[in-house]
mmCIF file of C-alpha atoms in Angstrom:
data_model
loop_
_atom_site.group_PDB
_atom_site.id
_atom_site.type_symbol
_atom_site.label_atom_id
_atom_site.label_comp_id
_atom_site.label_asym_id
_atom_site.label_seq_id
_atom_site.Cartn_x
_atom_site.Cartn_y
_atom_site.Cartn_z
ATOM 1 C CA UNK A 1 37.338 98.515 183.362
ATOM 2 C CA UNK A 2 34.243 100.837 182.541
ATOM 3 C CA UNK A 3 34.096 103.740 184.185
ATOM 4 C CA UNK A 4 31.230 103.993 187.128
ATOM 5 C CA UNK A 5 29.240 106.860 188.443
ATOM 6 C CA UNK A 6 26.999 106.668 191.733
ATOM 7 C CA UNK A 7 23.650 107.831 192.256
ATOM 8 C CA UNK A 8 20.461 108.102 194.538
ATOM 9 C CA UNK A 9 18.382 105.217 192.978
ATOM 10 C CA UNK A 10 16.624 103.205 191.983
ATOM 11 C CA UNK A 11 15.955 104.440 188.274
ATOM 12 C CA UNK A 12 13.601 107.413 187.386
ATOM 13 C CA UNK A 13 14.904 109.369 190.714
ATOM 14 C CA UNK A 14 15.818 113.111 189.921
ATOM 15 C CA UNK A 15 18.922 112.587 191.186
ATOM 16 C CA UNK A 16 19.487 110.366 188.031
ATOM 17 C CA UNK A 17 18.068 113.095 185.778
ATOM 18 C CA UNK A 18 20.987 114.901 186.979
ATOM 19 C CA UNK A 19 23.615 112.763 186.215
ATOM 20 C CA UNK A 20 22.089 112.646 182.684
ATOM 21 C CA UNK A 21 23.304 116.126 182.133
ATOM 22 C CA UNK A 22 26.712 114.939 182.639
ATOM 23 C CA UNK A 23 28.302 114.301 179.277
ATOM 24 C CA UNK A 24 31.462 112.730 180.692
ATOM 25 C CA UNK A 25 28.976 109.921 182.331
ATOM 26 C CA UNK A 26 27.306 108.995 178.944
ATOM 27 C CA UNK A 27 27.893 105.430 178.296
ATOM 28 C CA UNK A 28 29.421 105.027 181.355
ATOM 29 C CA UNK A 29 28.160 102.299 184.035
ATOM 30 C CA UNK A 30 25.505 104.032 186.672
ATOM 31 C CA UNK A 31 25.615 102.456 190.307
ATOM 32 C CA UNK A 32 22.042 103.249 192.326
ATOM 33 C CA UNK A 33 23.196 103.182 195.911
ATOM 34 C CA UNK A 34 20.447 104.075 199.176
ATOM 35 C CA UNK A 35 21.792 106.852 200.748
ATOM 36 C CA UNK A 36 24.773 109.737 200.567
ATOM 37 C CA UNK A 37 26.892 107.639 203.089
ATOM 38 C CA UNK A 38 26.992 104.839 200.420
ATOM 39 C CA UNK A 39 27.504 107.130 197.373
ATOM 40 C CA UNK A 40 30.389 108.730 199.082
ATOM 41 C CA UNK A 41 31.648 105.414 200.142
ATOM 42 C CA UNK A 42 31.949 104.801 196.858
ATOM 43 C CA UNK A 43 34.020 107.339 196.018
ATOM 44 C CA UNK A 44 36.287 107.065 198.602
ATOM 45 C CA UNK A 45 36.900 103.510 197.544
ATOM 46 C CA UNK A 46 37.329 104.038 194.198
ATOM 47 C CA UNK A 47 34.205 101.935 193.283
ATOM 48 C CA UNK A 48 33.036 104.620 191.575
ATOM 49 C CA UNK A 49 34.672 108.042 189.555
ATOM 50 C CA UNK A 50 32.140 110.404 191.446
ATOM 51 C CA UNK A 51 28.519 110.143 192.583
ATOM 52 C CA UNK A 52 25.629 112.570 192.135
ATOM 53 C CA UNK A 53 24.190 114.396 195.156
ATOM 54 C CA UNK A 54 21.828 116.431 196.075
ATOM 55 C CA UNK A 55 23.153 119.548 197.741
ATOM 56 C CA UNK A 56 20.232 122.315 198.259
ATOM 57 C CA UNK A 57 16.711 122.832 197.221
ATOM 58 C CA UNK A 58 15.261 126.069 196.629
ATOM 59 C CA UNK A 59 12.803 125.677 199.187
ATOM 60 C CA UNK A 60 13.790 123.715 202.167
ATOM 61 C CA UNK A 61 17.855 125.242 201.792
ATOM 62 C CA UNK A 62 20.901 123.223 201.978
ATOM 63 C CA UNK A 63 20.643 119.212 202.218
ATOM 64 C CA UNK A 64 22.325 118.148 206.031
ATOM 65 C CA UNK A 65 22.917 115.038 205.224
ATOM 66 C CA UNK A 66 25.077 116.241 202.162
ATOM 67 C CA UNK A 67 26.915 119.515 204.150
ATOM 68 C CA UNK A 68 27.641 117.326 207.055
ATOM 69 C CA UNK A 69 29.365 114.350 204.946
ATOM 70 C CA UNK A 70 31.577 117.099 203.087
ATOM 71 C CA UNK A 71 33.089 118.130 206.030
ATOM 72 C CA UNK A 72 33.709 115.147 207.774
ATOM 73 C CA UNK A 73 35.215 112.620 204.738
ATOM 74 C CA UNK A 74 38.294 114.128 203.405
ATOM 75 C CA UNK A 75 39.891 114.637 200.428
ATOM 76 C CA UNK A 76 36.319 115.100 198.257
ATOM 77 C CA UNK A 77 36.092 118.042 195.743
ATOM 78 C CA UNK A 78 32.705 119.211 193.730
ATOM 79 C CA UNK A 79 33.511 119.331 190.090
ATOM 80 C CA UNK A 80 30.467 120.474 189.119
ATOM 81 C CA UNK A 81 26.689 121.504 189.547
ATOM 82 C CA UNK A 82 23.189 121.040 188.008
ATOM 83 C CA UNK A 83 20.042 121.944 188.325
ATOM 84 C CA UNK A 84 16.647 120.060 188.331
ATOM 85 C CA UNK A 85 13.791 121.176 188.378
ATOM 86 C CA UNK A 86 11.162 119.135 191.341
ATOM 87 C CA UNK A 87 7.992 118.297 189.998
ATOM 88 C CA UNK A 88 5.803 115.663 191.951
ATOM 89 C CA UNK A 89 2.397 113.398 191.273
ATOM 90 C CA UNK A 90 0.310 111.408 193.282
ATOM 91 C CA UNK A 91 0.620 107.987 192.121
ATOM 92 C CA UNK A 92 -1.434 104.843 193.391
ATOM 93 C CA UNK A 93 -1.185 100.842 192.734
ATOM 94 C CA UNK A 94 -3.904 100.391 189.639
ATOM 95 C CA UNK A 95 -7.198 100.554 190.634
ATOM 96 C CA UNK A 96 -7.006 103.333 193.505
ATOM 97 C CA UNK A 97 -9.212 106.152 193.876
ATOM 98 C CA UNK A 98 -7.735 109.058 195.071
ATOM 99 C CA UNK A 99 -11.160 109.167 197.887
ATOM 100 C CA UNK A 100 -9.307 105.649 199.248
ATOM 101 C CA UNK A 101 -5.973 107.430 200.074
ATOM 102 C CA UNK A 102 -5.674 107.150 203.631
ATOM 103 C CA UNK A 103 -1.628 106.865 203.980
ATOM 104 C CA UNK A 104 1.027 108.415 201.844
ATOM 105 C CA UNK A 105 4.967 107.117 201.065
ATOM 106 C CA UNK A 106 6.569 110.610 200.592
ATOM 107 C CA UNK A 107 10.703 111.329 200.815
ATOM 108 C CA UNK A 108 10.807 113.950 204.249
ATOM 109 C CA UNK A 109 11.799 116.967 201.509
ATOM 110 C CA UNK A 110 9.299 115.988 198.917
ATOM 111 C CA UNK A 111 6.081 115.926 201.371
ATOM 112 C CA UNK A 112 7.427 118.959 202.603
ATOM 113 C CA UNK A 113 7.420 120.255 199.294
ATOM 114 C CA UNK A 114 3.905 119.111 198.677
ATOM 115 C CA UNK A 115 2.286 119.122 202.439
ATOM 116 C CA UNK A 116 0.226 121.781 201.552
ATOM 117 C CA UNK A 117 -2.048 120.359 198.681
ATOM 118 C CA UNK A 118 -1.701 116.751 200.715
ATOM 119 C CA UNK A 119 -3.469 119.013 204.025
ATOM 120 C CA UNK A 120 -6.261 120.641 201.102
ATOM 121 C CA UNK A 121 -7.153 117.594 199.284
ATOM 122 C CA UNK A 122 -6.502 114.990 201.761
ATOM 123 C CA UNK A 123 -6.739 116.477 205.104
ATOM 124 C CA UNK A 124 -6.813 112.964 207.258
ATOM 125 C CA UNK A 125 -4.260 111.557 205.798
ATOM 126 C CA UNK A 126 -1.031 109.842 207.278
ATOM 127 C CA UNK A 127 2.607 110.289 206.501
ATOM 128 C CA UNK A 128 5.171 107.032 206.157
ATOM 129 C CA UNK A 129 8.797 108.178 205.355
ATOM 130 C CA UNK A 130 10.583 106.426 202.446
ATOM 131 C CA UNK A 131 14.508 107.005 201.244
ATOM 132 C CA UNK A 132 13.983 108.400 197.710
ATOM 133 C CA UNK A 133 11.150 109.604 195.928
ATOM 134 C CA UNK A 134 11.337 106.255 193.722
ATOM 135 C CA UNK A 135 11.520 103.833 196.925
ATOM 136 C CA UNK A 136 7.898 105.742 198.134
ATOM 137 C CA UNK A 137 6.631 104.492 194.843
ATOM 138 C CA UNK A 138 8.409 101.057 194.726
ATOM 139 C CA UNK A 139 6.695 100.425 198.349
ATOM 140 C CA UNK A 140 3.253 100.252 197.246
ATOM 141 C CA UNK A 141 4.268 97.100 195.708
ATOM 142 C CA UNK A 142 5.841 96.040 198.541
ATOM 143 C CA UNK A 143 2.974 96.110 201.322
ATOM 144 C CA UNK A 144 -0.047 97.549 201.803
ATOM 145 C CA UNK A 145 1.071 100.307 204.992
ATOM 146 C CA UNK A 146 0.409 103.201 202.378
ATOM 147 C CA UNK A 147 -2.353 103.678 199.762
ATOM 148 C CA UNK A 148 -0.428 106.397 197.317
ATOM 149 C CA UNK A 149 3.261 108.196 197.312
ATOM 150 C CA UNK A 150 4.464 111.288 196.233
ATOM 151 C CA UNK A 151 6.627 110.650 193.844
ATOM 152 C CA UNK A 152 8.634 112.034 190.539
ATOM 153 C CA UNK A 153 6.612 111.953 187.155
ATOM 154 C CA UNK A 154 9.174 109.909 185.132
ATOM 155 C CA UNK A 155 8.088 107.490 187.759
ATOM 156 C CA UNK A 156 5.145 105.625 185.482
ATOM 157 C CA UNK A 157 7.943 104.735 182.522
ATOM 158 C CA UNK A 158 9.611 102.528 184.496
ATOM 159 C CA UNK A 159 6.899 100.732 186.554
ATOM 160 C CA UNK A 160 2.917 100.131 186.260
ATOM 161 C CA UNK A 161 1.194 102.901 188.363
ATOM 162 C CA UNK A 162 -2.034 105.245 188.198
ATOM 163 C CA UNK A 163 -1.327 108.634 188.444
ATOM 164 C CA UNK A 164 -4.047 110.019 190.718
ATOM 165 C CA UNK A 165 -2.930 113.806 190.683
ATOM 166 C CA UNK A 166 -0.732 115.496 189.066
ATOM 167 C CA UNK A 167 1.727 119.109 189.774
ATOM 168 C CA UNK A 168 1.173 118.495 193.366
ATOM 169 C CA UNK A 169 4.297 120.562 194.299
ATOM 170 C CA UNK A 170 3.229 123.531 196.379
ATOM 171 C CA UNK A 171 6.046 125.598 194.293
ATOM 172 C CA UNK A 172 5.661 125.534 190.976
ATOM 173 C CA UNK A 173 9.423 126.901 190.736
ATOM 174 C CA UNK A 174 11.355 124.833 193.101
ATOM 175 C CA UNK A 175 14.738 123.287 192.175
ATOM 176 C CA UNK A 176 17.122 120.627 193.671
ATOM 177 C CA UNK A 177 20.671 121.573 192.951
ATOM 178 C CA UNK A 178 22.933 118.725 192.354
ATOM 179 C CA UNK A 179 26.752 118.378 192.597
ATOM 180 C CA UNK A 180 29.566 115.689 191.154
ATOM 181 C CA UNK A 181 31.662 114.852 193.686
ATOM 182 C CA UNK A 182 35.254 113.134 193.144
ATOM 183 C CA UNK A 183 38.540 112.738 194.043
ATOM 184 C CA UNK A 184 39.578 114.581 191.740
ATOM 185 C CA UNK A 185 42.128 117.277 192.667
ATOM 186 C CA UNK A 186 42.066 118.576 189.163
ATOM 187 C CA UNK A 187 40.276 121.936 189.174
ATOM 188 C CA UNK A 188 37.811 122.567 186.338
ATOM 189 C CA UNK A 189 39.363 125.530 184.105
ATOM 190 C CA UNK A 190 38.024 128.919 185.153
ATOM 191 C CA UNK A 191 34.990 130.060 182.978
ATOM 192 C CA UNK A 192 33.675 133.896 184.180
ATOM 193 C CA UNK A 193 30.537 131.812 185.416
ATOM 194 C CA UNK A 194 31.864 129.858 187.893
ATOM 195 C CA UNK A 195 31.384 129.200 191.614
ATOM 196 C CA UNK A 196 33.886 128.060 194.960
ATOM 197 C CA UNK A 197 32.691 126.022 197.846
ATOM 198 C CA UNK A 198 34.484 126.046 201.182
ATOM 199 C CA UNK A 199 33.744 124.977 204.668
ATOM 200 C CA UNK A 200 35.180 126.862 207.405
ATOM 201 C CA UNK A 201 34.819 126.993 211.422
ATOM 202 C CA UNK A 202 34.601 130.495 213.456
ATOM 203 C CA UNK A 203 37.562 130.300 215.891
ATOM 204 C CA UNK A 204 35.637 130.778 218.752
ATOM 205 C CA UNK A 205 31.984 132.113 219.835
ATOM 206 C CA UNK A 206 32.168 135.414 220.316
ATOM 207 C CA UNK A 207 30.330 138.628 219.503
ATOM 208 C CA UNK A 208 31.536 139.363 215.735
ATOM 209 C CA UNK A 209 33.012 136.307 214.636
ATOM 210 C CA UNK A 210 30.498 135.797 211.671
ATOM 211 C CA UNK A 211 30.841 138.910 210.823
ATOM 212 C CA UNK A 212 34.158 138.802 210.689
ATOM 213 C CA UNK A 213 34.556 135.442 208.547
ATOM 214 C CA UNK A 214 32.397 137.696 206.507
ATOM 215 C CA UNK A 215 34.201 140.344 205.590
ATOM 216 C CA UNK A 216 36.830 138.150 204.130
ATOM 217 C CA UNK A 217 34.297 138.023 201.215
ATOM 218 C CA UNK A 218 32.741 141.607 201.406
ATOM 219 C CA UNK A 219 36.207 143.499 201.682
ATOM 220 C CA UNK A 220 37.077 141.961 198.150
ATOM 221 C CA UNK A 221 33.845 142.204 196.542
ATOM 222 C CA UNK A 222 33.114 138.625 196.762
ATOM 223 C CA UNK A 223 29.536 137.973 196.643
ATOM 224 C CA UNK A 224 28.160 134.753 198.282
ATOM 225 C CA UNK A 225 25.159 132.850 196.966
ATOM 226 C CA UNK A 226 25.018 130.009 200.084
ATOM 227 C CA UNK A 227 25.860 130.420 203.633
ATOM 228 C CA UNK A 228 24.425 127.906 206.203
ATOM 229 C CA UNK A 229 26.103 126.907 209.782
ATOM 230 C CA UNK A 230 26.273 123.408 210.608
ATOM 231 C CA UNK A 231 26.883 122.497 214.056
ATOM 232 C CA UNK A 232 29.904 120.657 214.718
ATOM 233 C CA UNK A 233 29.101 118.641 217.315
ATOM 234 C CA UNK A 234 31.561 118.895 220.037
ATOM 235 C CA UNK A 235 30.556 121.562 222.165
ATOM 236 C CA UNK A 236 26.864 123.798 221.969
ATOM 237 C CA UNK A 237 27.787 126.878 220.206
ATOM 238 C CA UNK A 238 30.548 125.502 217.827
ATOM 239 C CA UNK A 239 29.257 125.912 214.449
ATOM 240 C CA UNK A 240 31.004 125.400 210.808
ATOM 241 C CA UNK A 241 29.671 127.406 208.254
ATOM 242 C CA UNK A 242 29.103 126.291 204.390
ATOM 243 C CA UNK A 243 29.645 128.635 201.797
ATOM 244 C CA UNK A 244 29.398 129.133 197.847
ATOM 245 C CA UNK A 245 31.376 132.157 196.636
ATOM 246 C CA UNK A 246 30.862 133.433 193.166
ATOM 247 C CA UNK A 247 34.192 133.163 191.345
ATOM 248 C CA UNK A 248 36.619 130.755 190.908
ATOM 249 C CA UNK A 249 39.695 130.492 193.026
ATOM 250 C CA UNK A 250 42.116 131.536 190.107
ATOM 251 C CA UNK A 251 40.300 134.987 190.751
ATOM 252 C CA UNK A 252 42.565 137.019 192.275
ATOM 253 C CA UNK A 253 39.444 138.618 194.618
ATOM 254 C CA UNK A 254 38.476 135.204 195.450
ATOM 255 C CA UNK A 255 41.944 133.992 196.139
ATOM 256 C CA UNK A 256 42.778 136.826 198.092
ATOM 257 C CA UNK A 257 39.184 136.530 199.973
ATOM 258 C CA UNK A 258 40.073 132.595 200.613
ATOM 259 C CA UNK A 259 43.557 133.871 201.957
ATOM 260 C CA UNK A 260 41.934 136.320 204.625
ATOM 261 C CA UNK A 261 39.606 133.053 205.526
ATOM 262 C CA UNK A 262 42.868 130.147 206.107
ATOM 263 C CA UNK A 263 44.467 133.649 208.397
ATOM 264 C CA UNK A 264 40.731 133.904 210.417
ATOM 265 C CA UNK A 265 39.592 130.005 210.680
ATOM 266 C CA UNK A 266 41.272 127.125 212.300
ATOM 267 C CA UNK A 267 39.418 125.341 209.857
ATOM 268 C CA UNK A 268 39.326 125.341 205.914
ATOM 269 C CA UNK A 269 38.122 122.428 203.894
ATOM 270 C CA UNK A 270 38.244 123.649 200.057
ATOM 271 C CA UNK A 271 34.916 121.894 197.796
ATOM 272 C CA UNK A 272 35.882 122.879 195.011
ATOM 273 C CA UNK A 273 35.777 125.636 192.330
ATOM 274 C CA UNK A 274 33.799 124.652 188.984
ATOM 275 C CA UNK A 275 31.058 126.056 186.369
ATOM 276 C CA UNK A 276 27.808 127.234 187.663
ATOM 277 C CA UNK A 277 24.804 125.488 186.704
ATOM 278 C CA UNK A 278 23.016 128.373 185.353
ATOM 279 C CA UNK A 279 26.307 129.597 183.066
ATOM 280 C CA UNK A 280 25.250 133.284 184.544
ATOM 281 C CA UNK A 281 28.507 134.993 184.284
ATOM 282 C CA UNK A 282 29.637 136.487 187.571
ATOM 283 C CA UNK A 283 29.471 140.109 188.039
ATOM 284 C CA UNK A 284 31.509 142.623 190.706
ATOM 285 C CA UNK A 285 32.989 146.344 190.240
ATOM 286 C CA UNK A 286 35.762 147.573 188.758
ATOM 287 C CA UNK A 287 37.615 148.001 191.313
ATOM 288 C CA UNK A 288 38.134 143.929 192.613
ATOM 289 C CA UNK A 289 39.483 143.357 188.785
ATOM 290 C CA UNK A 290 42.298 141.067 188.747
ATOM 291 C CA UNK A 291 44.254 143.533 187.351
ATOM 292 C CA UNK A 292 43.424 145.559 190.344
ATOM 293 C CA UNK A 293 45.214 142.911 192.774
ATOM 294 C CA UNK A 294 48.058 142.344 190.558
ATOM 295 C CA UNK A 295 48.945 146.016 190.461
ATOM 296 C CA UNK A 296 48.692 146.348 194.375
ATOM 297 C CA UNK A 297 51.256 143.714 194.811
ATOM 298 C CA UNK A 298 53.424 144.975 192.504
ATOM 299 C CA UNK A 299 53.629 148.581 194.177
ATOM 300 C CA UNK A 300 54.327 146.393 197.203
ATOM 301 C CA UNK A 301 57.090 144.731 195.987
ATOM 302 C CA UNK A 302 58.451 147.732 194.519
ATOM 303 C CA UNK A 303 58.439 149.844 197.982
ATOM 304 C CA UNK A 304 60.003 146.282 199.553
ATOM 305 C CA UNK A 305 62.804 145.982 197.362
ATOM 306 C CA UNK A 306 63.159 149.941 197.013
ATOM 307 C CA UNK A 307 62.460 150.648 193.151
ATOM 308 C CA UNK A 308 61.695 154.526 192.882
ATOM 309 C CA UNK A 309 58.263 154.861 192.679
ATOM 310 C CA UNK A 310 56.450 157.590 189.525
#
């Protein structure tokens, strides 16, 4: 049985462009699924290896729908990351003049991404949500409710539509960040470029308990490169926070820095520690070398067990 790998569809979405990057997926059968609910139902079910999702964008931050999901289904682990970057055109059913645009199919993050050039060039125009930036396209041949949709520009090789305007996207920089998410308890080997993703809960709110979960990191010269608090939901003022470390868990800083977290939070859930997208190798001082660690528990051990000491 072929091996299957989930994605936000239908074809031509940039979630799909990331899975392309994935050389382990080549050849492989690709499921399009609606939502992140579905693609991790998927996984959890063993319909499908891992699925492709969208984590954080480089403008409007970390993806909810994604955060939440990781910390409420068990047992899921990222194996890896990729980058895309977001470009977006105006596209139209043939025949449209971009003077007839009155309504607009956008994704919620794409016309955010693209609200202000919508405001300059079509400043009376209405908004209709779609689920992907393909299914705002696809809906223009579905009914008539919009007149154009923001949408990728891989869009017109897969179906017949007139590109009314093109590098729309208010950032000419922005990038989606994608991760592969499995079952998989296999960790990827360490690579000096690498990058750990936990979820953990404050134990209580109270005056320094960020900081405190924190300084787990900053005490061992762990930098991080994503915090965001989610709330948990059972009480106002109970928040979960999601965090990428640089490092991989094998580090001994980042080990020891996870190790100060399990003692602080009631709460751990470990993502995963695999290659960053970027390959940028991860830099600290001298001093939170592994060697560093190592040799600290060693004198330990020595005083312990009484070995004289130089």
């Amino acid at each position: 049985m072929s091996e299957t790998y989930s994605y936000l569809g239908p074809s031509g979405t940039f979630t799909e462009a990331a899975l392309a990057q994935v050389p382990e997926a080549r050849g492989k059968e690709w499921r399009s699924v609606n939502n992140v609910g579905e693609a991790f139902d998927d996984v959890v079910s063993g319909r499908s290896v891992a699925a492709m999702i969208a984590i954080e964008n480089s403008i409007e931050g970390g993806v909810t729908s994604t955060l939440d999901a990781l910390a409420n289904i068990p047992n899921l682990r990222i194996v890896g990351e990729y980058l895309v970057r977001v470009q977006f055109v105006l596209v139209a059913r043939p025949g449209t003049r971009l003077e007839d645009v009155r309504v607009v199919n956008a994704h919620p993050v794409a016309y955010a991404q693209t609200r202000n050039w919508l405001d300059a060039n079509l400043p009376t125009h209405g908004h209709i949500p779609s689920t992907s930036n393909v299914a705002s396209a696809l809906a223009l041949f579905e009914n008539d409710l919009a007149d154009a949709a923001v949408a990728p520009p891989q869009i017109v090789q897969h179906h017949e539509l007139e590109v009314l305007a093109e590098d729309i996207a208010d950032n000419a920089n922005a990038v989606t960040r994608f991760v592969l998410v499995s079952r998989s308890t296999v960790l990827p080997a360490p690579t000096g470029a690498d990058k750990t993703s936990i979820i953990a809960e404050l134990p209580e709110d109270g005056s320094g308990a960020l900081l405190e979960l924190l300084e787990q990191f900053s005490t061992r010269g762990v930098n991080l490169s994503l915090l965001q608090s989610r709330p948990i939901g059972d009480a106002l003022g109970r928040y979960r926070f999601v965090i990428d470390a640089d490092g991989h868990i094998t580090d001994e800083r980042v080990a020891d820095a996870l190790l100060g977290v399990r003692r602080f939070s009631p709460r751990v859930i470990f993502l995963g520690s695999y290659p960053r997208a970027d390959q940028a190798p991860v830099e600290y001082v001298d001093r939170y070398d592994d060697e560093v660690f190592i040799e600290a528990r060693d004198w330990l051990r020595g005083l312990i067990s009484g070995e004289p000491t130089a």
